[in-house]
Amino acid sequence: MLRYKKPEGSEITRLHGTSLDTISLPPSSLPKSTIFTTQAQFLFRIGEYGYHPGQLMRPMDVAETINGNYLVSDFELHCVTVYSPTGSYISRFGQRYLSGPKGIIADRNGRILVVDQKSCMLCIFKPTGKFINRFGARGSGDNQFTNPFSVAVNSQDEIYVSDYAQHAIKVFDQNGLYLFRFGEHGIEPGMLHAPTGLAFDKQDNLFHPTFLSQNKLAPWTMNN
């Protein structure tokens, strides 16, 4: 778990995306993403308000690729914007396939996985941004979503997607085949209430915050 001291008078909300070496904050109230080290040392900010390439309107999540680039999902621009390790604009992609992107992650193979909240699907792209496939649909079935929020991938390349409205986390193989789900609605330990961000540590323990306890992380082992 990453720990840092919050500066006096500051506030950080809705922490969605993190990486091993940096903390990336995509505040929904500002068209920017802020990058910190794990010691909370400010590095730089990405983006400015606007519709043009390199600009952001409603950034929702940040991910880091295997070559150090930053990926920012933009709900209003319906795309993913790519920046260099120093924050320079490179490209953007996904406009043909994304209607309301939210959670995003790059797996160990370089594939980019994006939760499209508006269409209730998960889209998979190549490292270049070329579309591969997508799965899911709106509904309450095993391979369906009501309000998908975030995505994480474990060391076995299994895909975990949190569903804010179903109070559940659903698991798929790397090709999108449904495997299982877990989570029971409630506020007691082991239960879920509107799960949001997801992240795995090096031991494949899954961490997530819930709507009622955004200042806490609930850990799950693979055996849970």
mmCIF file with all atom_site columns, C-alpha atoms in Angstrom:
data_model
loop_
_atom_site.group_PDB
_atom_site.id
_atom_site.type_symbol
_atom_site.label_atom_id
_atom_site.label_alt_id
_atom_site.label_comp_id
_atom_site.label_asym_id
_atom_site.label_entity_id
_atom_site.label_seq_id
_atom_site.pdbx_PDB_ins_code
_atom_site.Cartn_x
_atom_site.Cartn_y
_atom_site.Cartn_z
_atom_site.occupancy
_atom_site.B_iso_or_equiv
_atom_site.pdbx_formal_charge
_atom_site.auth_seq_id
_atom_site.auth_comp_id
_atom_site.auth_asym_id
_atom_site.auth_atom_id
_atom_site.pdbx_PDB_model_num
ATOM 1   C CA . MET A 1 1   ? 0.000   0.000   0.000   1.00 0.00 ? 1   MET A CA 1
ATOM 2   C CA . LEU A 1 2   ? 1.302   3.472   -0.844  1.00 0.00 ? 2   LEU A CA 1
ATOM 3   C CA . ARG A 1 3   ? 1.464   5.969   2.001   1.00 0.00 ? 3   ARG A CA 1
ATOM 4   C CA . TYR A 1 4   ? 2.054   9.667   1.814   1.00 0.00 ? 4   TYR A CA 1
ATOM 5   C CA . LYS A 1 5   ? 1.574   12.719  3.987   1.00 0.00 ? 5   LYS A CA 1
ATOM 6   C CA . LYS A 1 6   ? -1.090  15.062  2.720   1.00 0.00 ? 6   LYS A CA 1
ATOM 7   C CA . PRO A 1 7   ? 0.188   18.654  2.696   1.00 0.00 ? 7   PRO A CA 1
ATOM 8   C CA . GLU A 1 8   ? -1.494  21.093  5.064   1.00 0.00 ? 8   GLU A CA 1
ATOM 9   C CA . GLY A 1 9   ? -4.640  22.553  3.547   1.00 0.00 ? 9   GLY A CA 1
ATOM 10  C CA . SER A 1 10  ? -4.673  20.260  0.535   1.00 0.00 ? 10  SER A CA 1
ATOM 11  C CA . GLU A 1 11  ? -7.259  17.741  -0.516  1.00 0.00 ? 11  GLU A CA 1
ATOM 12  C CA . ILE A 1 12  ? -7.034  14.751  -2.822  1.00 0.00 ? 12  ILE A CA 1
ATOM 13  C CA . THR A 1 13  ? -10.261 13.049  -3.834  1.00 0.00 ? 13  THR A CA 1
ATOM 14  C CA . ARG A 1 14  ? -11.342 10.149  -6.035  1.00 0.00 ? 14  ARG A CA 1
ATOM 15  C CA . LEU A 1 15  ? -7.972  8.435   -6.324  1.00 0.00 ? 15  LEU A CA 1
ATOM 16  C CA . HIS A 1 16  ? -8.419  6.022   -9.250  1.00 0.00 ? 16  HIS A CA 1
ATOM 17  C CA . GLY A 1 17  ? -5.131  5.311   -11.000 1.00 0.00 ? 17  GLY A CA 1
ATOM 18  C CA . THR A 1 18  ? -1.781  4.413   -9.486  1.00 0.00 ? 18  THR A CA 1
ATOM 19  C CA . SER A 1 19  ? 1.435   2.828   -10.639 1.00 0.00 ? 19  SER A CA 1
ATOM 20  C CA . LEU A 1 20  ? 4.466   1.363   -8.910  1.00 0.00 ? 20  LEU A CA 1
ATOM 21  C CA . ASP A 1 21  ? 6.626   4.467   -9.097  1.00 0.00 ? 21  ASP A CA 1
ATOM 22  C CA . THR A 1 22  ? 4.160   7.330   -9.312  1.00 0.00 ? 22  THR A CA 1
ATOM 23  C CA . ILE A 1 23  ? 0.759   8.388   -8.063  1.00 0.00 ? 23  ILE A CA 1
ATOM 24  C CA . SER A 1 24  ? -1.466  9.798   -10.792 1.00 0.00 ? 24  SER A CA 1
ATOM 25  C CA . LEU A 1 25  ? -4.448  11.897  -9.788  1.00 0.00 ? 25  LEU A CA 1
ATOM 26  C CA . PRO A 1 26  ? -7.206  12.612  -12.326 1.00 0.00 ? 26  PRO A CA 1
ATOM 27  C CA . PRO A 1 27  ? -9.487  15.049  -10.405 1.00 0.00 ? 27  PRO A CA 1
ATOM 28  C CA . SER A 1 28  ? -12.907 15.203  -12.067 1.00 0.00 ? 28  SER A CA 1
ATOM 29  C CA . SER A 1 29  ? -13.282 18.897  -11.203 1.00 0.00 ? 29  SER A CA 1
ATOM 30  C CA . LEU A 1 30  ? -10.226 19.969  -13.225 1.00 0.00 ? 30  LEU A CA 1
ATOM 31  C CA . PRO A 1 31  ? -9.191  19.219  -16.836 1.00 0.00 ? 31  PRO A CA 1
ATOM 32  C CA . LYS A 1 32  ? -5.730  18.103  -15.678 1.00 0.00 ? 32  LYS A CA 1
ATOM 33  C CA . SER A 1 33  ? -3.974  15.059  -14.280 1.00 0.00 ? 33  SER A CA 1
ATOM 34  C CA . THR A 1 34  ? -1.328  15.514  -11.595 1.00 0.00 ? 34  THR A CA 1
ATOM 35  C CA . ILE A 1 35  ? 1.673   13.190  -11.234 1.00 0.00 ? 35  ILE A CA 1
ATOM 36  C CA . PHE A 1 36  ? 3.443   12.589  -7.902  1.00 0.00 ? 36  PHE A CA 1
ATOM 37  C CA . THR A 1 37  ? 6.206   10.231  -6.814  1.00 0.00 ? 37  THR A CA 1
ATOM 38  C CA . THR A 1 38  ? 5.345   7.628   -4.166  1.00 0.00 ? 38  THR A CA 1
ATOM 39  C CA . GLN A 1 39  ? 6.910   10.043  -1.655  1.00 0.00 ? 39  GLN A CA 1
ATOM 40  C CA . ALA A 1 40  ? 4.272   12.629  -2.697  1.00 0.00 ? 40  ALA A CA 1
ATOM 41  C CA . GLN A 1 41  ? 6.847   14.786  -4.485  1.00 0.00 ? 41  GLN A CA 1
ATOM 42  C CA . PHE A 1 42  ? 5.153   16.834  -7.187  1.00 0.00 ? 42  PHE A CA 1
ATOM 43  C CA . LEU A 1 43  ? 6.479   16.109  -10.685 1.00 0.00 ? 43  LEU A CA 1
ATOM 44  C CA . PHE A 1 44  ? 4.242   17.800  -13.245 1.00 0.00 ? 44  PHE A CA 1
ATOM 45  C CA . ARG A 1 45  ? 0.716   18.268  -14.500 1.00 0.00 ? 45  ARG A CA 1
ATOM 46  C CA . ILE A 1 46  ? -0.737  17.002  -17.733 1.00 0.00 ? 46  ILE A CA 1
ATOM 47  C CA . GLY A 1 47  ? -3.281  18.708  -19.943 1.00 0.00 ? 47  GLY A CA 1
ATOM 48  C CA . GLU A 1 48  ? -5.286  21.897  -20.099 1.00 0.00 ? 48  GLU A CA 1
ATOM 49  C CA . TYR A 1 49  ? -8.942  22.676  -20.728 1.00 0.00 ? 49  TYR A CA 1
ATOM 50  C CA . GLY A 1 50  ? -10.118 22.195  -24.285 1.00 0.00 ? 50  GLY A CA 1
ATOM 51  C CA . TYR A 1 51  ? -11.193 19.879  -27.096 1.00 0.00 ? 51  TYR A CA 1
ATOM 52  C CA . HIS A 1 52  ? -8.009  20.013  -29.141 1.00 0.00 ? 52  HIS A CA 1
ATOM 53  C CA . PRO A 1 53  ? -5.385  17.220  -29.207 1.00 0.00 ? 53  PRO A CA 1
ATOM 54  C CA . GLY A 1 54  ? -3.434  17.190  -25.956 1.00 0.00 ? 54  GLY A CA 1
ATOM 55  C CA . GLN A 1 55  ? -6.204  18.974  -24.055 1.00 0.00 ? 55  GLN A CA 1
ATOM 56  C CA . LEU A 1 56  ? -8.681  17.442  -21.620 1.00 0.00 ? 56  LEU A CA 1
ATOM 57  C CA . MET A 1 57  ? -12.325 18.052  -20.779 1.00 0.00 ? 57  MET A CA 1
ATOM 58  C CA . ARG A 1 58  ? -13.283 15.456  -18.169 1.00 0.00 ? 58  ARG A CA 1
ATOM 59  C CA . PRO A 1 59  ? -10.338 13.205  -17.260 1.00 0.00 ? 59  PRO A CA 1
ATOM 60  C CA . MET A 1 60  ? -11.441 10.180  -15.255 1.00 0.00 ? 60  MET A CA 1
ATOM 61  C CA . ASP A 1 61  ? -8.446  7.882   -14.771 1.00 0.00 ? 61  ASP A CA 1
ATOM 62  C CA . VAL A 1 62  ? -4.720  7.640   -15.431 1.00 0.00 ? 62  VAL A CA 1
ATOM 63  C CA . ALA A 1 63  ? -2.570  4.615   -16.241 1.00 0.00 ? 63  ALA A CA 1
ATOM 64  C CA . GLU A 1 64  ? 1.101   4.099   -17.029 1.00 0.00 ? 64  GLU A CA 1
ATOM 65  C CA . THR A 1 65  ? 2.231   1.933   -19.944 1.00 0.00 ? 65  THR A CA 1
ATOM 66  C CA . ILE A 1 66  ? 5.138   -0.505  -19.872 1.00 0.00 ? 66  ILE A CA 1
ATOM 67  C CA . ASN A 1 67  ? 7.319   2.097   -21.651 1.00 0.00 ? 67  ASN A CA 1
ATOM 68  C CA . GLY A 1 68  ? 6.433   4.874   -19.207 1.00 0.00 ? 68  GLY A CA 1
ATOM 69  C CA . ASN A 1 69  ? 3.839   6.790   -21.193 1.00 0.00 ? 69  ASN A CA 1
ATOM 70  C CA . TYR A 1 70  ? 0.719   8.077   -19.442 1.00 0.00 ? 70  TYR A CA 1
ATOM 71  C CA . LEU A 1 71  ? -2.811  7.241   -20.570 1.00 0.00 ? 71  LEU A CA 1
ATOM 72  C CA . VAL A 1 72  ? -5.709  9.501   -19.568 1.00 0.00 ? 72  VAL A CA 1
ATOM 73  C CA . SER A 1 73  ? -9.324  8.469   -20.151 1.00 0.00 ? 73  SER A CA 1
ATOM 74  C CA . ASP A 1 74  ? -11.600 11.408  -20.964 1.00 0.00 ? 74  ASP A CA 1
ATOM 75  C CA . PHE A 1 75  ? -15.327 10.841  -20.411 1.00 0.00 ? 75  PHE A CA 1
ATOM 76  C CA . GLU A 1 76  ? -16.467 13.878  -22.388 1.00 0.00 ? 76  GLU A CA 1
ATOM 77  C CA . LEU A 1 77  ? -14.028 13.589  -25.292 1.00 0.00 ? 77  LEU A CA 1
ATOM 78  C CA . HIS A 1 78  ? -14.787 9.838   -25.622 1.00 0.00 ? 78  HIS A CA 1
ATOM 79  C CA . CYS A 1 79  ? -11.132 8.926   -26.001 1.00 0.00 ? 79  CYS A CA 1
ATOM 80  C CA . VAL A 1 80  ? -7.823  8.049   -24.384 1.00 0.00 ? 80  VAL A CA 1
ATOM 81  C CA . THR A 1 81  ? -5.052  10.640  -24.602 1.00 0.00 ? 81  THR A CA 1
ATOM 82  C CA . VAL A 1 82  ? -1.413  9.493   -24.566 1.00 0.00 ? 82  VAL A CA 1
ATOM 83  C CA . TYR A 1 83  ? 1.396   11.563  -23.042 1.00 0.00 ? 83  TYR A CA 1
ATOM 84  C CA . SER A 1 84  ? 5.142   10.962  -22.832 1.00 0.00 ? 84  SER A CA 1
ATOM 85  C CA . PRO A 1 85  ? 6.918   10.239  -19.510 1.00 0.00 ? 85  PRO A CA 1
ATOM 86  C CA . THR A 1 86  ? 7.550   13.993  -19.247 1.00 0.00 ? 86  THR A CA 1
ATOM 87  C CA . GLY A 1 87  ? 3.936   14.943  -19.989 1.00 0.00 ? 87  GLY A CA 1
ATOM 88  C CA . SER A 1 88  ? 4.213   15.895  -23.672 1.00 0.00 ? 88  SER A CA 1
ATOM 89  C CA . TYR A 1 89  ? 1.246   15.051  -25.886 1.00 0.00 ? 89  TYR A CA 1
ATOM 90  C CA . ILE A 1 90  ? 1.721   12.050  -28.194 1.00 0.00 ? 90  ILE A CA 1
ATOM 91  C CA . SER A 1 91  ? -1.665  10.964  -29.544 1.00 0.00 ? 91  SER A CA 1
ATOM 92  C CA . ARG A 1 92  ? -5.212  10.017  -28.689 1.00 0.00 ? 92  ARG A CA 1
ATOM 93  C CA . PHE A 1 93  ? -7.411  7.108   -29.713 1.00 0.00 ? 93  PHE A CA 1
ATOM 94  C CA . GLY A 1 94  ? -10.699 5.322   -29.141 1.00 0.00 ? 94  GLY A CA 1
ATOM 95  C CA . GLN A 1 95  ? -13.224 7.878   -30.397 1.00 0.00 ? 95  GLN A CA 1
ATOM 96  C CA . ARG A 1 96  ? -14.923 5.283   -32.605 1.00 0.00 ? 96  ARG A CA 1
ATOM 97  C CA . TYR A 1 97  ? -15.349 2.787   -29.773 1.00 0.00 ? 97  TYR A CA 1
ATOM 98  C CA . LEU A 1 98  ? -15.672 4.758   -26.526 1.00 0.00 ? 98  LEU A CA 1
ATOM 99  C CA . SER A 1 99  ? -18.752 6.696   -25.475 1.00 0.00 ? 99  SER A CA 1
ATOM 100 C CA . GLY A 1 100 ? -17.933 7.298   -21.805 1.00 0.00 ? 100 GLY A CA 1
ATOM 101 C CA . PRO A 1 101 ? -14.527 5.896   -20.782 1.00 0.00 ? 101 PRO A CA 1
ATOM 102 C CA . LYS A 1 102 ? -13.644 5.712   -17.106 1.00 0.00 ? 102 LYS A CA 1
ATOM 103 C CA . GLY A 1 103 ? -11.230 3.158   -15.585 1.00 0.00 ? 103 GLY A CA 1
ATOM 104 C CA . ILE A 1 104 ? -8.092  2.367   -17.579 1.00 0.00 ? 104 ILE A CA 1
ATOM 105 C CA . ILE A 1 105 ? -5.032  0.147   -17.198 1.00 0.00 ? 105 ILE A CA 1
ATOM 106 C CA . ALA A 1 106 ? -2.169  -1.207  -19.309 1.00 0.00 ? 106 ALA A CA 1
ATOM 107 C CA . ASP A 1 107 ? -1.417  -4.878  -18.653 1.00 0.00 ? 107 ASP A CA 1
ATOM 108 C CA . ARG A 1 108 ? 2.026   -6.524  -18.618 1.00 0.00 ? 108 ARG A CA 1
ATOM 109 C CA . ASN A 1 109 ? 1.663   -7.393  -22.315 1.00 0.00 ? 109 ASN A CA 1
ATOM 110 C CA . GLY A 1 110 ? 1.080   -3.765  -23.217 1.00 0.00 ? 110 GLY A CA 1
ATOM 111 C CA . ARG A 1 111 ? -2.618  -4.116  -23.977 1.00 0.00 ? 111 ARG A CA 1
ATOM 112 C CA . ILE A 1 112 ? -4.749  -1.160  -22.901 1.00 0.00 ? 112 ILE A CA 1
ATOM 113 C CA . LEU A 1 113 ? -8.024  -1.998  -21.152 1.00 0.00 ? 113 LEU A CA 1
ATOM 114 C CA . VAL A 1 114 ? -10.675 0.705   -20.826 1.00 0.00 ? 114 VAL A CA 1
ATOM 115 C CA . VAL A 1 115 ? -13.957 0.566   -18.919 1.00 0.00 ? 115 VAL A CA 1
ATOM 116 C CA . ASP A 1 116 ? -16.610 2.297   -21.025 1.00 0.00 ? 116 ASP A CA 1
ATOM 117 C CA . GLN A 1 117 ? -19.146 3.222   -18.373 1.00 0.00 ? 117 GLN A CA 1
ATOM 118 C CA . LYS A 1 118 ? -21.756 4.655   -20.719 1.00 0.00 ? 118 LYS A CA 1
ATOM 119 C CA . SER A 1 119 ? -21.984 1.559   -22.944 1.00 0.00 ? 119 SER A CA 1
ATOM 120 C CA . CYS A 1 120 ? -21.361 -0.882  -20.044 1.00 0.00 ? 120 CYS A CA 1
ATOM 121 C CA . MET A 1 121 ? -18.514 -2.575  -21.901 1.00 0.00 ? 121 MET A CA 1
ATOM 122 C CA . LEU A 1 122 ? -14.785 -3.133  -21.541 1.00 0.00 ? 122 LEU A CA 1
ATOM 123 C CA . CYS A 1 123 ? -12.689 -2.268  -24.591 1.00 0.00 ? 123 CYS A CA 1
ATOM 124 C CA . ILE A 1 124 ? -9.230  -3.677  -25.304 1.00 0.00 ? 124 ILE A CA 1
ATOM 125 C CA . PHE A 1 125 ? -6.661  -1.896  -27.483 1.00 0.00 ? 125 PHE A CA 1
ATOM 126 C CA . LYS A 1 126 ? -3.153  -2.660  -28.687 1.00 0.00 ? 126 LYS A CA 1
ATOM 127 C CA . PRO A 1 127 ? -0.278  -0.538  -27.300 1.00 0.00 ? 127 PRO A CA 1
ATOM 128 C CA . THR A 1 128 ? -0.562  1.528   -30.494 1.00 0.00 ? 128 THR A CA 1
ATOM 129 C CA . GLY A 1 129 ? -4.213  2.303   -29.744 1.00 0.00 ? 129 GLY A CA 1
ATOM 130 C CA . LYS A 1 130 ? -5.586  -0.035  -32.402 1.00 0.00 ? 130 LYS A CA 1
ATOM 131 C CA . PHE A 1 131 ? -8.851  -1.641  -31.320 1.00 0.00 ? 131 PHE A CA 1
ATOM 132 C CA . ILE A 1 132 ? -8.755  -5.389  -30.537 1.00 0.00 ? 132 ILE A CA 1
ATOM 133 C CA . ASN A 1 133 ? -12.141 -6.322  -29.100 1.00 0.00 ? 133 ASN A CA 1
ATOM 134 C CA . ARG A 1 134 ? -14.680 -5.541  -26.399 1.00 0.00 ? 134 ARG A CA 1
ATOM 135 C CA . PHE A 1 135 ? -17.056 -7.447  -24.183 1.00 0.00 ? 135 PHE A CA 1
ATOM 136 C CA . GLY A 1 136 ? -19.979 -6.848  -21.860 1.00 0.00 ? 136 GLY A CA 1
ATOM 137 C CA . ALA A 1 137 ? -23.412 -5.274  -22.220 1.00 0.00 ? 137 ALA A CA 1
ATOM 138 C CA . ARG A 1 138 ? -25.933 -3.419  -20.091 1.00 0.00 ? 138 ARG A CA 1
ATOM 139 C CA . GLY A 1 139 ? -27.746 -5.732  -17.685 1.00 0.00 ? 139 GLY A CA 1
ATOM 140 C CA . SER A 1 140 ? -27.472 -7.752  -14.502 1.00 0.00 ? 140 SER A CA 1
ATOM 141 C CA . GLY A 1 141 ? -26.226 -11.024 -16.020 1.00 0.00 ? 141 GLY A CA 1
ATOM 142 C CA . ASP A 1 142 ? -22.837 -12.552 -15.283 1.00 0.00 ? 142 ASP A CA 1
ATOM 143 C CA . ASN A 1 143 ? -21.139 -11.009 -18.312 1.00 0.00 ? 143 ASN A CA 1
ATOM 144 C CA . GLN A 1 144 ? -23.106 -7.759  -18.105 1.00 0.00 ? 144 GLN A CA 1
ATOM 145 C CA . PHE A 1 145 ? -22.613 -4.485  -16.232 1.00 0.00 ? 145 PHE A CA 1
ATOM 146 C CA . THR A 1 146 ? -24.887 -1.852  -14.743 1.00 0.00 ? 146 THR A CA 1
ATOM 147 C CA . ASN A 1 147 ? -22.341 0.802   -13.789 1.00 0.00 ? 147 ASN A CA 1
ATOM 148 C CA . PRO A 1 148 ? -18.786 -0.449  -14.422 1.00 0.00 ? 148 PRO A CA 1
ATOM 149 C CA . PHE A 1 149 ? -16.176 1.750   -12.808 1.00 0.00 ? 149 PHE A CA 1
ATOM 150 C CA . SER A 1 150 ? -12.598 0.453   -12.704 1.00 0.00 ? 150 SER A CA 1
ATOM 151 C CA . VAL A 1 151 ? -10.403 -2.347  -14.054 1.00 0.00 ? 151 VAL A CA 1
ATOM 152 C CA . ALA A 1 152 ? -7.341  -4.231  -12.784 1.00 0.00 ? 152 ALA A CA 1
ATOM 153 C CA . VAL A 1 153 ? -5.344  -7.204  -14.091 1.00 0.00 ? 153 VAL A CA 1
ATOM 154 C CA . ASN A 1 154 ? -3.558  -9.788  -11.927 1.00 0.00 ? 154 ASN A CA 1
ATOM 155 C CA . SER A 1 155 ? -0.396  -11.802 -12.644 1.00 0.00 ? 155 SER A CA 1
ATOM 156 C CA . GLN A 1 156 ? -2.465  -14.499 -14.386 1.00 0.00 ? 156 GLN A CA 1
ATOM 157 C CA . ASP A 1 157 ? -3.831  -11.907 -16.834 1.00 0.00 ? 157 ASP A CA 1
ATOM 158 C CA . GLU A 1 158 ? -7.317  -12.203 -15.347 1.00 0.00 ? 158 GLU A CA 1
ATOM 159 C CA . ILE A 1 159 ? -9.388  -9.042  -15.715 1.00 0.00 ? 159 ILE A CA 1
ATOM 160 C CA . TYR A 1 160 ? -11.226 -7.645  -12.681 1.00 0.00 ? 160 TYR A CA 1
ATOM 161 C CA . VAL A 1 161 ? -13.984 -5.061  -13.203 1.00 0.00 ? 161 VAL A CA 1
ATOM 162 C CA . SER A 1 162 ? -15.788 -3.271  -10.367 1.00 0.00 ? 162 SER A CA 1
ATOM 163 C CA . ASP A 1 163 ? -19.502 -2.583  -10.811 1.00 0.00 ? 163 ASP A CA 1
ATOM 164 C CA . TYR A 1 164 ? -20.612 0.368   -8.722  1.00 0.00 ? 164 TYR A CA 1
ATOM 165 C CA . ALA A 1 165 ? -24.340 -0.381  -9.005  1.00 0.00 ? 165 ALA A CA 1
ATOM 166 C CA . GLN A 1 166 ? -24.219 -4.174  -8.667  1.00 0.00 ? 166 GLN A CA 1
ATOM 167 C CA . HIS A 1 167 ? -21.937 -3.923  -5.593  1.00 0.00 ? 167 HIS A CA 1
ATOM 168 C CA . ALA A 1 168 ? -19.754 -6.618  -7.114  1.00 0.00 ? 168 ALA A CA 1
ATOM 169 C CA . ILE A 1 169 ? -16.419 -7.297  -8.760  1.00 0.00 ? 169 ILE A CA 1
ATOM 170 C CA . LYS A 1 170 ? -16.544 -9.483  -11.878 1.00 0.00 ? 170 LYS A CA 1
ATOM 171 C CA . VAL A 1 171 ? -13.630 -11.531 -13.166 1.00 0.00 ? 171 VAL A CA 1
ATOM 172 C CA . PHE A 1 172 ? -12.865 -12.497 -16.778 1.00 0.00 ? 172 PHE A CA 1
ATOM 173 C CA . ASP A 1 173 ? -10.016 -14.244 -18.555 1.00 0.00 ? 173 ASP A CA 1
ATOM 174 C CA . GLN A 1 174 ? -7.696  -12.249 -20.803 1.00 0.00 ? 174 GLN A CA 1
ATOM 175 C CA . ASN A 1 175 ? -10.039 -12.743 -23.768 1.00 0.00 ? 175 ASN A CA 1
ATOM 176 C CA . GLY A 1 176 ? -13.140 -11.537 -21.920 1.00 0.00 ? 176 GLY A CA 1
ATOM 177 C CA . LEU A 1 177 ? -14.650 -14.917 -21.000 1.00 0.00 ? 177 LEU A CA 1
ATOM 178 C CA . TYR A 1 178 ? -16.590 -14.649 -17.731 1.00 0.00 ? 178 TYR A CA 1
ATOM 179 C CA . LEU A 1 179 ? -15.053 -16.628 -14.848 1.00 0.00 ? 179 LEU A CA 1
ATOM 180 C CA . PHE A 1 180 ? -16.771 -15.615 -11.614 1.00 0.00 ? 180 PHE A CA 1
ATOM 181 C CA . ARG A 1 181 ? -17.934 -12.702 -9.489  1.00 0.00 ? 181 ARG A CA 1
ATOM 182 C CA . PHE A 1 182 ? -17.692 -11.873 -5.807  1.00 0.00 ? 182 PHE A CA 1
ATOM 183 C CA . GLY A 1 183 ? -19.126 -9.357  -3.404  1.00 0.00 ? 183 GLY A CA 1
ATOM 184 C CA . GLU A 1 184 ? -22.280 -9.151  -1.355  1.00 0.00 ? 184 GLU A CA 1
ATOM 185 C CA . HIS A 1 185 ? -23.988 -5.810  -0.786  1.00 0.00 ? 185 HIS A CA 1
ATOM 186 C CA . GLY A 1 186 ? -23.338 -4.487  2.694   1.00 0.00 ? 186 GLY A CA 1
ATOM 187 C CA . ILE A 1 187 ? -20.954 -2.524  4.883   1.00 0.00 ? 187 ILE A CA 1
ATOM 188 C CA . GLU A 1 188 ? -19.544 -5.350  6.994   1.00 0.00 ? 188 GLU A CA 1
ATOM 189 C CA . PRO A 1 189 ? -16.016 -6.723  6.346   1.00 0.00 ? 189 PRO A CA 1
ATOM 190 C CA . GLY A 1 190 ? -16.002 -8.811  3.172   1.00 0.00 ? 190 GLY A CA 1
ATOM 191 C CA . MET A 1 191 ? -19.069 -7.046  1.770   1.00 0.00 ? 191 MET A CA 1
ATOM 192 C CA . LEU A 1 192 ? -19.136 -4.408  -0.957  1.00 0.00 ? 192 LEU A CA 1
ATOM 193 C CA . HIS A 1 193 ? -20.948 -1.106  -1.248  1.00 0.00 ? 193 HIS A CA 1
ATOM 194 C CA . ALA A 1 194 ? -20.464 0.685   -4.555  1.00 0.00 ? 194 ALA A CA 1
ATOM 195 C CA . PRO A 1 195 ? -16.874 -0.471  -5.225  1.00 0.00 ? 195 PRO A CA 1
ATOM 196 C CA . THR A 1 196 ? -14.807 1.962   -7.243  1.00 0.00 ? 196 THR A CA 1
ATOM 197 C CA . GLY A 1 197 ? -11.047 1.822   -7.953  1.00 0.00 ? 197 GLY A CA 1
ATOM 198 C CA . LEU A 1 198 ? -9.130  -1.468  -8.116  1.00 0.00 ? 198 LEU A CA 1
ATOM 199 C CA . ALA A 1 199 ? -5.428  -2.304  -7.797  1.00 0.00 ? 199 ALA A CA 1
ATOM 200 C CA . PHE A 1 200 ? -3.273  -5.413  -7.272  1.00 0.00 ? 200 PHE A CA 1
ATOM 201 C CA . ASP A 1 201 ? -0.048  -5.515  -5.285  1.00 0.00 ? 201 ASP A CA 1
ATOM 202 C CA . LYS A 1 202 ? 2.929   -7.731  -6.184  1.00 0.00 ? 202 LYS A CA 1
ATOM 203 C CA . GLN A 1 203 ? 1.438   -10.634 -4.213  1.00 0.00 ? 203 GLN A CA 1
ATOM 204 C CA . ASP A 1 204 ? -1.817  -10.463 -6.207  1.00 0.00 ? 204 ASP A CA 1
ATOM 205 C CA . ASN A 1 205 ? -3.780  -9.083  -3.275  1.00 0.00 ? 205 ASN A CA 1
ATOM 206 C CA . LEU A 1 206 ? -6.638  -6.948  -4.564  1.00 0.00 ? 206 LEU A CA 1
ATOM 207 C CA . PHE A 1 207 ? -7.321  -3.553  -3.001  1.00 0.00 ? 207 PHE A CA 1
ATOM 208 C CA . HIS A 1 208 ? -10.353 -1.356  -3.503  1.00 0.00 ? 208 HIS A CA 1
ATOM 209 C CA . PRO A 1 209 ? -12.096 1.586   -1.824  1.00 0.00 ? 209 PRO A CA 1
ATOM 210 C CA . THR A 1 210 ? -15.874 1.698   -1.407  1.00 0.00 ? 210 THR A CA 1
ATOM 211 C CA . PHE A 1 211 ? -18.240 4.636   -1.596  1.00 0.00 ? 211 PHE A CA 1
ATOM 212 C CA . LEU A 1 212 ? -18.796 4.674   2.170   1.00 0.00 ? 212 LEU A CA 1
ATOM 213 C CA . SER A 1 213 ? -15.103 4.477   3.043   1.00 0.00 ? 213 SER A CA 1
ATOM 214 C CA . GLN A 1 214 ? -13.033 6.256   0.412   1.00 0.00 ? 214 GLN A CA 1
ATOM 215 C CA . ASN A 1 215 ? -10.318 6.830   3.025   1.00 0.00 ? 215 ASN A CA 1
ATOM 216 C CA . LYS A 1 216 ? -9.825  3.088   3.508   1.00 0.00 ? 216 LYS A CA 1
ATOM 217 C CA . LEU A 1 217 ? -8.666  0.244   1.289   1.00 0.00 ? 217 LEU A CA 1
ATOM 218 C CA . ALA A 1 218 ? -10.266 -3.182  1.546   1.00 0.00 ? 218 ALA A CA 1
ATOM 219 C CA . PRO A 1 219 ? -7.779  -5.994  0.746   1.00 0.00 ? 219 PRO A CA 1
ATOM 220 C CA . TRP A 1 220 ? -8.762  -9.354  -0.776  1.00 0.00 ? 220 TRP A CA 1
ATOM 221 C CA . THR A 1 221 ? -6.424  -12.302 -1.275  1.00 0.00 ? 221 THR A CA 1
ATOM 222 C CA . MET A 1 222 ? -6.737  -14.621 -4.263  1.00 0.00 ? 222 MET A CA 1
ATOM 223 C CA . ASN A 1 223 ? -8.206  -17.234 -1.905  1.00 0.00 ? 223 ASN A CA 1
ATOM 224 C CA . ASN A 1 224 ? -10.937 -14.867 -0.644  1.00 0.00 ? 224 ASN A CA 1
#
